[in-house]
CSV table of C-alpha atoms in Angstrom, one decimal:
chain,number,residue,atom,x,y,z
Y,1,UNK,CA,47.2,9.8,-12.7
Y,2,UNK,CA,43.5,9.7,-13.5
Y,3,UNK,CA,41.1,8.4,-10.9
Y,4,UNK,CA,39.2,6.3,-13.4
Y,5,UNK,CA,40.7,2.9,-12.6
Y,6,UNK,CA,40.1,3.3,-8.8
Y,7,UNK,CA,36.5,4.3,-9.5
Y,8,UNK,CA,35.9,1.3,-11.7
Y,9,UNK,CA,37.3,-1.0,-9.0
Y,10,UNK,CA,35.2,0.6,-6.3
Y,11,UNK,CA,32.1,0.4,-8.3
Y,12,UNK,CA,32.7,-3.2,-9.1
Y,13,UNK,CA,33.1,-4.0,-5.4
Y,14,UNK,CA,30.3,-1.9,-4.0
Y,15,UNK,CA,27.6,-3.0,-6.4
Y,16,UNK,CA,28.9,-6.4,-7.5
Y,17,UNK,CA,29.2,-5.4,-11.1
Y,18,UNK,CA,31.5,-7.2,-13.6
Y,19,UNK,CA,34.6,-5.0,-14.4
Y,20,UNK,CA,34.1,-5.5,-18.1
Y,21,UNK,CA,30.7,-3.7,-18.0
Y,22,UNK,CA,32.3,-0.6,-16.5
Y,23,UNK,CA,33.6,1.2,-19.5
Y,24,UNK,CA,34.3,4.9,-19.0
Y,25,UNK,CA,31.3,5.9,-21.2
Y,26,UNK,CA,28.9,3.3,-19.5
Y,27,UNK,CA,25.7,5.0,-18.5
Y,28,UNK,CA,25.2,4.7,-14.7
Y,29,UNK,CA,21.5,4.2,-15.2
Y,30,UNK,CA,22.1,1.3,-17.6
Y,31,UNK,CA,24.3,-0.3,-15.0
Y,32,UNK,CA,21.4,-0.2,-12.6
Y,33,UNK,CA,22.5,2.7,-10.5
Y,34,UNK,CA,19.6,5.0,-9.7
Y,35,UNK,CA,20.1,8.5,-8.2
Y,36,UNK,CA,20.3,7.2,-4.7
Y,37,UNK,CA,22.9,4.6,-5.5
Y,38,UNK,CA,25.0,7.4,-7.1
Y,39,UNK,CA,24.7,9.6,-4.1
Y,40,UNK,CA,25.8,6.7,-1.8
Y,41,UNK,CA,28.7,5.9,-4.2
Y,42,UNK,CA,29.9,9.5,-4.2
Y,43,UNK,CA,30.0,9.3,-0.4
Y,44,UNK,CA,32.5,6.6,-0.6
Y,45,UNK,CA,34.4,8.4,-3.3
Y,46,UNK,CA,34.9,11.3,-0.8
Y,47,UNK,CA,36.5,8.9,1.6
Y,48,UNK,CA,38.7,7.1,-0.9
Y,49,UNK,CA,40.1,10.2,-2.5
Y,50,UNK,CA,40.0,12.4,0.6
Y,51,UNK,CA,38.1,15.1,-1.2
Y,52,UNK,CA,35.0,17.1,-0.5
Y,53,UNK,CA,32.5,17.2,-3.3
Y,54,UNK,CA,30.6,20.5,-3.9
Y,55,UNK,CA,27.2,20.8,-2.0
Y,56,UNK,CA,25.3,21.6,-5.2
Y,57,UNK,CA,24.1,18.8,-7.4
Y,58,UNK,CA,26.6,17.6,-9.9
Y,59,UNK,CA,25.4,16.3,-13.3
Y,60,UNK,CA,26.8,12.8,-13.5
Y,61,UNK,CA,25.7,10.3,-16.1
Y,62,UNK,CA,28.7,8.1,-16.8
Y,63,UNK,CA,31.7,6.7,-15.0
Y,64,UNK,CA,33.9,9.2,-16.9
Y,65,UNK,CA,31.7,12.0,-15.5
Y,66,UNK,CA,32.6,10.8,-12.0
Y,67,UNK,CA,36.3,10.6,-12.8
Y,68,UNK,CA,36.3,14.1,-14.2
Y,69,UNK,CA,34.7,15.5,-11.1
Y,70,UNK,CA,37.1,13.7,-8.8
Y,71,UNK,CA,40.2,14.7,-10.8
Y,72,UNK,CA,39.0,18.3,-10.8
Y,73,UNK,CA,38.4,18.2,-7.0
Y,74,UNK,CA,41.8,16.6,-6.4
Y,75,UNK,CA,43.4,19.4,-8.4
Y,76,UNK,CA,41.5,22.1,-6.6
Y,77,UNK,CA,41.8,20.7,-3.1
Y,78,UNK,CA,45.1,19.0,-3.1
Y,79,UNK,CA,47.0,21.2,-5.4
Y,80,UNK,CA,47.1,18.6,-8.2
Y,81,UNK,CA,48.9,16.1,-6.1
S,1,UNK,CA,-20.7,-7.6,7.8
S,2,UNK,CA,-18.7,-7.3,4.6
S,3,UNK,CA,-16.4,-9.9,3.1
S,4,UNK,CA,-14.8,-12.7,5.0
S,5,UNK,CA,-11.0,-12.5,5.3
S,6,UNK,CA,-8.8,-15.5,5.4
S,7,UNK,CA,-5.1,-16.1,6.0
S,8,UNK,CA,-3.5,-18.0,3.1
S,9,UNK,CA,0.3,-17.4,3.5
S,10,UNK,CA,2.7,-17.2,6.4
S,11,UNK,CA,6.3,-15.9,6.5
S,12,UNK,CA,8.6,-15.4,9.4
S,13,UNK,CA,12.2,-14.5,10.3
S,14,UNK,CA,12.6,-14.9,14.1
S,15,UNK,CA,15.0,-15.7,16.9
S,16,UNK,CA,13.5,-19.2,17.0
S,17,UNK,CA,13.8,-19.9,13.3
S,18,UNK,CA,12.9,-18.8,9.9
S,19,UNK,CA,10.0,-20.2,8.0
S,20,UNK,CA,6.8,-21.2,9.7
S,21,UNK,CA,7.8,-24.9,9.9
S,22,UNK,CA,11.0,-24.4,11.8
S,23,UNK,CA,9.5,-21.7,13.9
S,24,UNK,CA,6.6,-23.7,15.2
S,25,UNK,CA,8.6,-26.8,15.7
S,26,UNK,CA,11.1,-24.9,17.9
S,27,UNK,CA,8.2,-23.3,19.9
S,28,UNK,CA,6.6,-26.7,20.5
S,29,UNK,CA,10.0,-28.1,21.6
S,30,UNK,CA,10.4,-25.2,24.0
S,31,UNK,CA,13.6,-24.0,22.4
S,32,UNK,CA,14.7,-20.5,23.3
S,33,UNK,CA,16.1,-18.0,20.8
S,34,UNK,CA,17.4,-15.7,23.5
S,35,UNK,CA,21.1,-15.4,23.3
S,36,UNK,CA,24.0,-13.1,24.3
S,37,UNK,CA,24.4,-10.2,22.0
S,38,UNK,CA,27.8,-9.3,20.6
S,39,UNK,CA,28.2,-6.1,18.6
S,40,UNK,CA,30.4,-3.0,18.6
S,41,UNK,CA,30.1,-1.1,21.9
S,42,UNK,CA,28.1,-3.9,23.6
S,43,UNK,CA,30.6,-3.8,26.5
S,44,UNK,CA,28.6,-0.7,27.5
S,45,UNK,CA,25.5,-2.8,28.1
S,46,UNK,CA,24.6,-4.0,31.6
S,47,UNK,CA,22.2,-6.6,30.2
S,48,UNK,CA,23.6,-8.6,27.3
S,49,UNK,CA,20.7,-10.8,26.2
S,50,UNK,CA,18.2,-10.6,23.4
S,51,UNK,CA,16.2,-12.6,21.0
S,52,UNK,CA,18.6,-12.4,18.0
S,53,UNK,CA,18.6,-13.8,14.5
S,54,UNK,CA,22.3,-14.5,14.2
S,55,UNK,CA,22.1,-16.6,11.0
S,56,UNK,CA,20.2,-14.0,9.0
S,57,UNK,CA,22.5,-13.4,6.0
S,58,UNK,CA,21.3,-10.4,3.9
S,59,UNK,CA,23.7,-11.3,1.0
S,60,UNK,CA,21.9,-14.6,0.6
S,61,UNK,CA,18.7,-12.7,-0.2
S,62,UNK,CA,19.7,-9.4,-1.8
S,63,UNK,CA,22.3,-8.0,-4.2
S,64,UNK,CA,24.7,-5.4,-3.0
S,65,UNK,CA,22.8,-2.9,-5.1
S,66,UNK,CA,19.6,-3.7,-3.2
S,67,UNK,CA,21.3,-3.6,0.1
S,68,UNK,CA,22.5,-0.1,-0.5
S,69,UNK,CA,19.0,1.2,0.2
S,70,UNK,CA,17.6,-1.4,2.5
S,71,UNK,CA,18.4,-1.7,6.2
S,72,UNK,CA,18.0,-4.7,8.5
S,73,UNK,CA,14.3,-4.2,9.5
S,74,UNK,CA,13.4,-3.9,5.8
S,75,UNK,CA,15.5,-6.9,4.8
S,76,UNK,CA,13.9,-9.1,7.3
S,77,UNK,CA,10.4,-7.9,6.4
S,78,UNK,CA,11.0,-8.5,2.7
S,79,UNK,CA,12.3,-12.0,3.4
S,80,UNK,CA,9.3,-12.8,5.5
S,81,UNK,CA,7.0,-11.4,2.8
S,82,UNK,CA,8.6,-13.5,0.1
S,83,UNK,CA,8.1,-16.6,2.3
S,84,UNK,CA,4.4,-15.6,2.8
S,85,UNK,CA,3.7,-15.0,-0.9
S,86,UNK,CA,5.4,-18.2,-1.8
S,87,UNK,CA,3.5,-20.1,0.9
S,88,UNK,CA,0.3,-18.7,-0.5
S,89,UNK,CA,1.2,-19.8,-4.0
S,90,UNK,CA,-0.3,-16.5,-5.1
S,91,UNK,CA,0.0,-14.8,-8.5
S,92,UNK,CA,-1.4,-11.4,-8.9
S,93,UNK,CA,-2.7,-10.4,-12.3
S,94,UNK,CA,-1.9,-6.9,-13.3
S,95,UNK,CA,-5.4,-5.6,-12.8
S,96,UNK,CA,-5.5,-7.1,-9.2
S,97,UNK,CA,-2.4,-5.2,-8.1
S,98,UNK,CA,-4.4,-2.0,-7.6
S,99,UNK,CA,-6.6,-3.8,-5.1
S,100,UNK,CA,-3.7,-5.3,-3.3
S,101,UNK,CA,-1.7,-3.6,-0.5
S,102,UNK,CA,0.6,-3.8,2.4
S,103,UNK,CA,0.3,-2.8,6.1
S,104,UNK,CA,3.2,-3.2,8.4
S,105,UNK,CA,4.0,-2.4,12.0
S,106,UNK,CA,7.3,-1.3,13.5
S,107,UNK,CA,8.2,0.3,16.8
S,108,UNK,CA,11.6,1.8,16.0
S,109,UNK,CA,12.0,1.2,12.3
S,110,UNK,CA,15.5,1.9,11.2
S,111,UNK,CA,17.0,2.3,14.7
S,112,UNK,CA,20.4,1.0,13.5
S,113,UNK,CA,20.6,3.6,10.8
S,114,UNK,CA,19.8,6.5,13.2
S,115,UNK,CA,22.3,5.3,15.7
S,116,UNK,CA,25.0,4.9,13.1
S,117,UNK,CA,24.4,8.5,12.1
S,118,UNK,CA,24.7,9.8,15.7
S,119,UNK,CA,27.9,7.8,16.1
S,120,UNK,CA,29.4,9.3,13.0
S,121,UNK,CA,28.6,12.9,13.8
S,122,UNK,CA,28.6,13.1,17.6
S,123,UNK,CA,31.1,10.4,18.6
S,124,UNK,CA,33.5,10.3,15.7
S,125,UNK,CA,33.2,13.9,14.8
S,126,UNK,CA,32.6,13.2,11.1
S,127,UNK,CA,31.0,16.1,9.2
S,128,UNK,CA,28.4,13.9,7.4
S,129,UNK,CA,26.2,10.8,7.7
S,130,UNK,CA,25.5,8.2,5.0
S,131,UNK,CA,23.4,9.9,2.3
S,132,UNK,CA,20.8,7.2,2.3
S,133,UNK,CA,20.2,7.5,6.1
S,134,UNK,CA,16.7,8.9,5.6
S,135,UNK,CA,15.4,6.3,3.2
S,136,UNK,CA,17.1,3.5,5.1
S,137,UNK,CA,15.8,4.5,8.4
S,138,UNK,CA,12.3,5.8,7.8
S,139,UNK,CA,9.6,3.7,9.5
S,140,UNK,CA,7.7,3.0,6.3
S,141,UNK,CA,10.7,1.7,4.5
S,142,UNK,CA,9.9,-2.0,5.1
S,143,UNK,CA,6.3,-1.7,3.8
S,144,UNK,CA,7.4,0.3,0.8
S,145,UNK,CA,10.0,-2.3,-0.2
S,146,UNK,CA,7.3,-5.0,0.0
S,147,UNK,CA,5.0,-3.0,-2.1
S,148,UNK,CA,7.7,-2.4,-4.7
S,149,UNK,CA,8.8,-6.1,-4.8
S,150,UNK,CA,5.3,-7.4,-5.4
S,151,UNK,CA,3.9,-4.4,-7.3
S,152,UNK,CA,1.2,-3.8,-4.7
S,153,UNK,CA,-0.5,-0.6,-5.8
S,154,UNK,CA,-3.2,-0.4,-3.2
S,155,UNK,CA,-2.8,1.0,0.4
S,156,UNK,CA,0.8,1.1,1.8
S,157,UNK,CA,0.6,2.1,5.4
S,158,UNK,CA,2.9,1.7,8.4
S,159,UNK,CA,1.5,1.6,12.0
S,160,UNK,CA,3.7,2.5,15.0
S,161,UNK,CA,1.9,1.8,18.2
S,162,UNK,CA,4.8,0.2,20.1
S,163,UNK,CA,4.0,-3.4,21.1
S,164,UNK,CA,0.7,-3.6,19.3
S,165,UNK,CA,2.0,-2.1,16.0
S,166,UNK,CA,1.8,-5.3,13.9
S,167,UNK,CA,-1.4,-6.6,15.5
S,168,UNK,CA,-3.0,-3.3,14.4
S,169,UNK,CA,-1.4,-3.5,11.0
S,170,UNK,CA,-3.0,-6.9,10.5
S,171,UNK,CA,-6.4,-5.9,11.9
S,172,UNK,CA,-6.6,-2.7,9.8
S,173,UNK,CA,-5.4,-4.7,6.7
S,174,UNK,CA,-8.3,-7.2,7.3
S,175,UNK,CA,-10.7,-4.2,7.5
S,176,UNK,CA,-9.5,-3.1,4.1
S,177,UNK,CA,-10.6,-6.4,2.6
S,178,UNK,CA,-13.7,-6.7,4.7
S,179,UNK,CA,-14.9,-3.3,3.8
S,180,UNK,CA,-14.2,-3.9,0.1
S,181,UNK,CA,-11.2,-1.6,-0.4
S,182,UNK,CA,-8.8,-4.4,-1.2
S,183,UNK,CA,-8.8,-8.1,-2.1
S,184,UNK,CA,-5.3,-9.1,-1.0
S,185,UNK,CA,-3.2,-7.5,1.8
S,186,UNK,CA,0.3,-8.4,3.0
S,187,UNK,CA,0.3,-7.5,6.7
S,188,UNK,CA,2.7,-8.0,9.6
S,189,UNK,CA,5.6,-6.3,11.3
S,190,UNK,CA,9.3,-5.9,11.5
S,191,UNK,CA,11.8,-4.8,14.1
S,192,UNK,CA,15.5,-4.6,14.3
S,193,UNK,CA,16.1,-2.5,17.4
S,194,UNK,CA,19.0,-4.4,18.9
S,195,UNK,CA,21.4,-1.5,19.0
S,196,UNK,CA,23.4,-0.4,22.0
S,197,UNK,CA,21.5,2.9,22.2
S,198,UNK,CA,18.1,1.3,22.1
S,199,UNK,CA,19.1,-1.4,24.6
S,200,UNK,CA,20.5,1.2,26.9
S,201,UNK,CA,17.2,3.0,26.8
S,202,UNK,CA,15.3,-0.1,27.8
S,203,UNK,CA,17.9,-0.8,30.5
S,204,UNK,CA,17.3,2.6,31.9
S,205,UNK,CA,13.5,1.9,32.1
S,206,UNK,CA,14.3,-1.1,34.4
S,207,UNK,CA,12.0,-3.4,32.5
S,208,UNK,CA,14.6,-5.8,31.0
S,209,UNK,CA,15.0,-9.3,32.4
S,210,UNK,CA,18.4,-10.0,34.0
S,211,UNK,CA,20.4,-12.8,32.5
S,212,UNK,CA,19.6,-16.0,34.4
S,213,UNK,CA,22.5,-17.9,35.9
S,214,UNK,CA,21.2,-21.0,34.0
S,215,UNK,CA,21.8,-19.1,30.7
S,216,UNK,CA,20.2,-16.6,28.4
S,217,UNK,CA,17.4,-18.9,27.4
S,218,UNK,CA,16.2,-19.2,31.0
S,219,UNK,CA,15.9,-15.5,31.4
S,220,UNK,CA,12.4,-14.6,30.2
S,221,UNK,CA,9.9,-16.0,32.7
S,222,UNK,CA,6.4,-14.9,32.0
S,223,UNK,CA,3.8,-15.5,34.8
S,224,UNK,CA,6.5,-16.9,37.0
S,225,UNK,CA,7.1,-15.7,40.6
S,226,UNK,CA,10.8,-15.3,39.5
S,227,UNK,CA,10.0,-13.1,36.5
S,228,UNK,CA,12.0,-9.8,36.4
S,229,UNK,CA,11.3,-8.3,33.0
S,230,UNK,CA,11.1,-8.6,29.3
S,231,UNK,CA,13.8,-9.6,26.7
S,232,UNK,CA,14.0,-7.5,23.6
S,233,UNK,CA,13.9,-9.4,20.2
S,234,UNK,CA,14.3,-8.8,16.5
S,235,UNK,CA,12.6,-10.3,13.5
S,236,UNK,CA,9.8,-9.9,11.0
S,237,UNK,CA,6.5,-11.7,10.3
S,238,UNK,CA,4.2,-11.3,7.3
S,239,UNK,CA,0.8,-12.8,6.6
S,240,UNK,CA,-1.1,-13.0,3.3
S,241,UNK,CA,-4.7,-11.9,3.9
S,242,UNK,CA,-7.2,-12.6,1.2
S,243,UNK,CA,-10.8,-12.1,0.5
S,244,UNK,CA,-12.3,-15.6,1.3
S,245,UNK,CA,-14.2,-15.9,-2.0
S,246,UNK,CA,-11.0,-15.1,-4.0
S,247,UNK,CA,-9.0,-17.6,-2.0
S,248,UNK,CA,-11.6,-20.3,-2.4
S,249,UNK,CA,-12.0,-19.6,-6.1
S,250,UNK,CA,-8.3,-20.2,-6.7
S,251,UNK,CA,-8.2,-23.3,-4.5
S,252,UNK,CA,-5.8,-21.7,-2.0
S,253,UNK,CA,-4.9,-23.5,1.2
S,254,UNK,CA,-6.7,-21.5,3.9
S,255,UNK,CA,-5.1,-21.6,7.3
S,256,UNK,CA,-7.8,-19.7,9.1
S,257,UNK,CA,-10.4,-17.0,8.9
S,258,UNK,CA,-9.4,-13.7,10.5
S,259,UNK,CA,-12.6,-13.5,12.4
S,260,UNK,CA,-12.2,-10.6,14.8
S,261,UNK,CA,-10.2,-7.6,15.5
S,262,UNK,CA,-10.5,-4.6,17.9
S,263,UNK,CA,-8.4,-2.0,19.5
S,264,UNK,CA,-9.0,0.0,22.7
S,265,UNK,CA,-7.0,2.5,24.6
S,266,UNK,CA,-6.3,2.4,28.3
S,267,UNK,CA,-6.3,6.2,28.3
S,268,UNK,CA,-4.7,6.1,31.8
S,269,UNK,CA,-0.9,5.8,31.9
S,270,UNK,CA,1.9,6.1,29.3
S,271,UNK,CA,3.5,2.8,30.3
S,272,UNK,CA,1.5,1.0,33.0
S,273,UNK,CA,-0.8,-1.6,31.5
S,274,UNK,CA,-4.5,-1.6,32.6
S,275,UNK,CA,-6.7,-4.6,32.8
S,276,UNK,CA,-9.8,-2.6,32.1
S,277,UNK,CA,-8.6,-1.3,28.7
S,278,UNK,CA,-7.3,-4.8,27.9
S,279,UNK,CA,-10.6,-6.4,28.7
S,280,UNK,CA,-12.4,-3.9,26.6
S,281,UNK,CA,-10.2,-4.8,23.6
S,282,UNK,CA,-10.9,-8.5,24.2
S,283,UNK,CA,-14.6,-8.0,24.4
S,284,UNK,CA,-14.7,-5.8,21.4
S,285,UNK,CA,-12.8,-8.3,19.3
S,286,UNK,CA,-15.2,-11.1,20.4
S,287,UNK,CA,-18.1,-8.9,19.4
S,288,UNK,CA,-16.4,-8.1,16.1
S,289,UNK,CA,-16.2,-11.9,15.4
S,290,UNK,CA,-19.7,-12.5,16.6
S,291,UNK,CA,-18.3,-15.0,19.1
S,292,UNK,CA,-18.7,-15.8,22.8
S,293,UNK,CA,-15.9,-16.2,25.2
S,294,UNK,CA,-16.6,-19.9,25.3
S,295,UNK,CA,-15.7,-20.2,21.6
S,296,UNK,CA,-12.0,-19.4,22.3
S,297,UNK,CA,-9.8,-22.5,22.7
S,298,UNK,CA,-6.3,-20.9,23.1
S,299,UNK,CA,-5.0,-17.5,23.9
S,300,UNK,CA,-1.5,-16.3,23.0
S,301,UNK,CA,-0.8,-13.9,25.7
S,302,UNK,CA,1.0,-10.6,25.5
S,303,UNK,CA,2.8,-12.0,28.5
S,304,UNK,CA,6.0,-9.8,28.5
S,305,UNK,CA,7.2,-11.1,31.9
S,306,UNK,CA,7.1,-7.7,33.5
S,307,UNK,CA,5.9,-7.6,37.1
S,308,UNK,CA,2.8,-5.5,36.4
S,309,UNK,CA,2.0,-6.6,32.9
S,310,UNK,CA,1.4,-10.3,33.5
S,311,UNK,CA,-0.9,-9.7,36.5
S,312,UNK,CA,-3.0,-7.1,34.6
S,313,UNK,CA,-3.4,-9.4,31.6
S,314,UNK,CA,-4.4,-12.3,33.9
S,315,UNK,CA,-7.0,-10.0,35.4
S,316,UNK,CA,-8.3,-9.0,32.0
S,317,UNK,CA,-8.6,-12.6,30.8
S,318,UNK,CA,-10.5,-13.5,34.0
S,319,UNK,CA,-12.8,-10.6,33.7
S,320,UNK,CA,-13.9,-11.5,30.2
S,321,UNK,CA,-13.8,-15.3,30.4
S,322,UNK,CA,-15.1,-15.6,34.0
S,323,UNK,CA,-15.3,-19.1,35.5
S,324,UNK,CA,-14.0,-20.6,32.3
S,325,UNK,CA,-10.7,-18.7,32.3
S,326,UNK,CA,-8.7,-21.4,34.2
S,327,UNK,CA,-9.7,-23.9,31.5
S,328,UNK,CA,-8.3,-22.0,28.5
S,329,UNK,CA,-4.6,-22.7,27.7
S,330,UNK,CA,-2.9,-19.3,27.7
S,331,UNK,CA,0.8,-19.2,26.7
S,332,UNK,CA,3.4,-16.6,26.3
S,333,UNK,CA,5.8,-17.6,23.5
S,334,UNK,CA,7.8,-14.5,24.3
S,335,UNK,CA,9.5,-16.8,26.8
S,336,UNK,CA,11.2,-18.2,23.8
S,337,UNK,CA,11.3,-15.5,21.0
S,338,UNK,CA,11.5,-12.5,23.2
S,339,UNK,CA,9.6,-9.3,22.7
S,340,UNK,CA,9.8,-8.3,19.1
S,341,UNK,CA,8.0,-5.0,19.7
S,342,UNK,CA,6.6,-3.8,16.4
S,343,UNK,CA,6.7,-7.3,15.0
S,344,UNK,CA,5.5,-9.2,18.1
S,345,UNK,CA,1.8,-9.0,17.4
S,346,UNK,CA,2.2,-10.6,14.0
S,347,UNK,CA,4.5,-13.3,15.3
S,348,UNK,CA,2.1,-14.2,18.0
S,349,UNK,CA,-1.0,-14.1,15.9
S,350,UNK,CA,0.8,-16.4,13.4
S,351,UNK,CA,1.7,-18.6,16.4
S,352,UNK,CA,-2.0,-18.8,17.3
S,353,UNK,CA,-3.0,-19.7,13.8
S,354,UNK,CA,-0.3,-22.4,13.6
S,355,UNK,CA,-1.6,-23.7,17.0
S,356,UNK,CA,-5.0,-24.2,15.5
S,357,UNK,CA,-3.6,-25.5,12.2
S,358,UNK,CA,-1.4,-28.1,13.9
S,359,UNK,CA,-3.8,-28.8,16.9
S,360,UNK,CA,-0.8,-28.0,19.1
S,361,UNK,CA,-0.4,-25.5,21.9
S,362,UNK,CA,3.1,-24.1,22.4
S,363,UNK,CA,4.3,-23.7,26.0
S,364,UNK,CA,5.4,-20.9,28.3
S,365,UNK,CA,8.9,-21.9,29.1
S,366,UNK,CA,10.8,-21.0,32.3
S,367,UNK,CA,7.6,-21.3,34.3
S,368,UNK,CA,8.5,-23.5,37.4
S,369,UNK,CA,6.9,-21.5,40.1
S,370,UNK,CA,3.8,-19.5,39.1
S,371,UNK,CA,3.1,-16.1,40.6
S,372,UNK,CA,0.1,-16.6,43.0
S,373,UNK,CA,-1.5,-13.6,41.2
S,374,UNK,CA,-1.1,-15.4,37.9
S,375,UNK,CA,-3.4,-18.4,38.3
S,376,UNK,CA,-4.4,-19.5,34.8
S,377,UNK,CA,-3.3,-22.5,32.7
S,378,UNK,CA,-0.1,-21.0,31.1
S,379,UNK,CA,0.9,-24.4,29.5
S,380,UNK,CA,4.1,-24.5,31.7
S,381,UNK,CA,7.2,-25.7,30.0
S,382,UNK,CA,5.8,-28.5,27.8
S,383,UNK,CA,3.7,-28.0,24.7
S,384,UNK,CA,0.5,-30.0,24.1
S,385,UNK,CA,-0.4,-32.0,21.0
S,386,UNK,CA,-3.7,-33.2,19.8
S,387,UNK,CA,-5.6,-30.2,21.1
S,388,UNK,CA,-8.5,-29.5,18.6
S,389,UNK,CA,-9.0,-25.7,18.5
S,390,UNK,CA,-11.9,-24.0,16.8
S,391,UNK,CA,-10.8,-20.4,17.5
S,392,UNK,CA,-7.8,-18.7,18.9
S,393,UNK,CA,-6.9,-15.3,20.2
S,394,UNK,CA,-3.8,-13.2,20.3
S,395,UNK,CA,-3.4,-10.2,22.7
S,396,UNK,CA,-1.1,-7.2,22.1
S,397,UNK,CA,-1.0,-4.6,24.8
S,398,UNK,CA,1.3,-1.7,24.1
S,399,UNK,CA,3.1,1.1,26.0
S,400,UNK,CA,0.9,4.1,25.4
S,401,UNK,CA,-2.1,2.1,26.3
S,402,UNK,CA,-2.8,1.0,22.7
S,403,UNK,CA,-4.4,-2.5,23.1
S,404,UNK,CA,-5.2,-4.7,20.1
S,405,UNK,CA,-6.7,-8.2,20.0
S,406,UNK,CA,-7.0,-10.5,17.0
S,407,UNK,CA,-9.1,-13.6,16.7
S,408,UNK,CA,-8.8,-16.4,14.1
S,409,UNK,CA,-11.2,-19.3,13.7
S,410,UNK,CA,-11.2,-22.5,11.6
S,411,UNK,CA,-12.5,-21.6,8.2
S,412,UNK,CA,-15.7,-23.0,6.9
S,413,UNK,CA,-17.1,-21.7,3.6
């Protein structure tokens, strides 16, 4: 199962954003998330999915980008569970 | 001499109320904002009282997005700043913004953020802290949020001189205007240090007041024979300072002229207050205002209710004001709002201005039996109305020996 839906729900809750604005290809910047908000969001992502994101900066521009990273980390770190 | 500086807007979030109206009304009524604290781990405290702002609801003022990067001391500062700007009915034209700035004081800045980080890593054994810990917790966060919200592109400076931080922020901001570097300054202070770690540190110093059997509100007793220490407090206070000509030209309501400011260091002891240094600061502020001691009608004392501090301040006032000292009302409103550390100078200077504005002198509460060594008129327990005041003074004497004094007088063009 893709992480996308969970990420959309988390984003809606954390930043008070309407779910219908959170399309997979929605640009984070357009949604009002600056680089700091994204870092803070990824911190909660680590907790939610029990993964460890790589230390180096990851290029993230859309919600789908986040989901892709999360799915990849889940596959790598939890053997695709 | 430079330009005259006037105060045209007032904003406050404090243990005795938010907004200058509610704040001053509660002070005049002798209502205390000192309460029992209740937070995670507070069972570890020996002393459980503080000047708290329990009804401050960040979500009423900010979006979740904004709150991600703004901690309590910035939140309260920004709310106070919004009140002050609204009170001043001030609109800044685009070109004016480069000549408008902000100066804030804080003692411990983002103490809560720092402590949360320690808890995560050292107590819970988590491998990481919140990513925004640095920008949440840095001491200049509050001033920076104010500068961003109002587009103030002039100076943006934060002072941290313990208890005199915000008095110095206000004084230095006034100098920016007086010396022609700026036309408008937002100035004040903010403090949100009521964390278990910070309170434990103050406990260890043995300077905190014990909870009075009659209740938290009866615990802070400046100038009383029964006084046994200070009560920590939280909150924020911001003033709009403006070039007098600019304020007059736009028909602004002018609360007062910021007439004098000076600072002087004890240069003697890291924590013990010293009447000599305090008296030097008072004299220098009077000289700065081109005023005589006889011109001052009310003094808002630093009056922390520590054993040594209240005696030293009484001596300093007597040294400067001489035989007239007993005739000047001197009150410590810390008896009600507590010691707001980096915000306290601003809160008390604002109190002095409101006293002049309303012709009303707030009391020192919990003063039933004065210390024989504290023999001035401390306005015990009951505020006074119909007291015409031409000029008022606020003392801020900090740990580290950094003393600051601010003087306001009734504005005449």
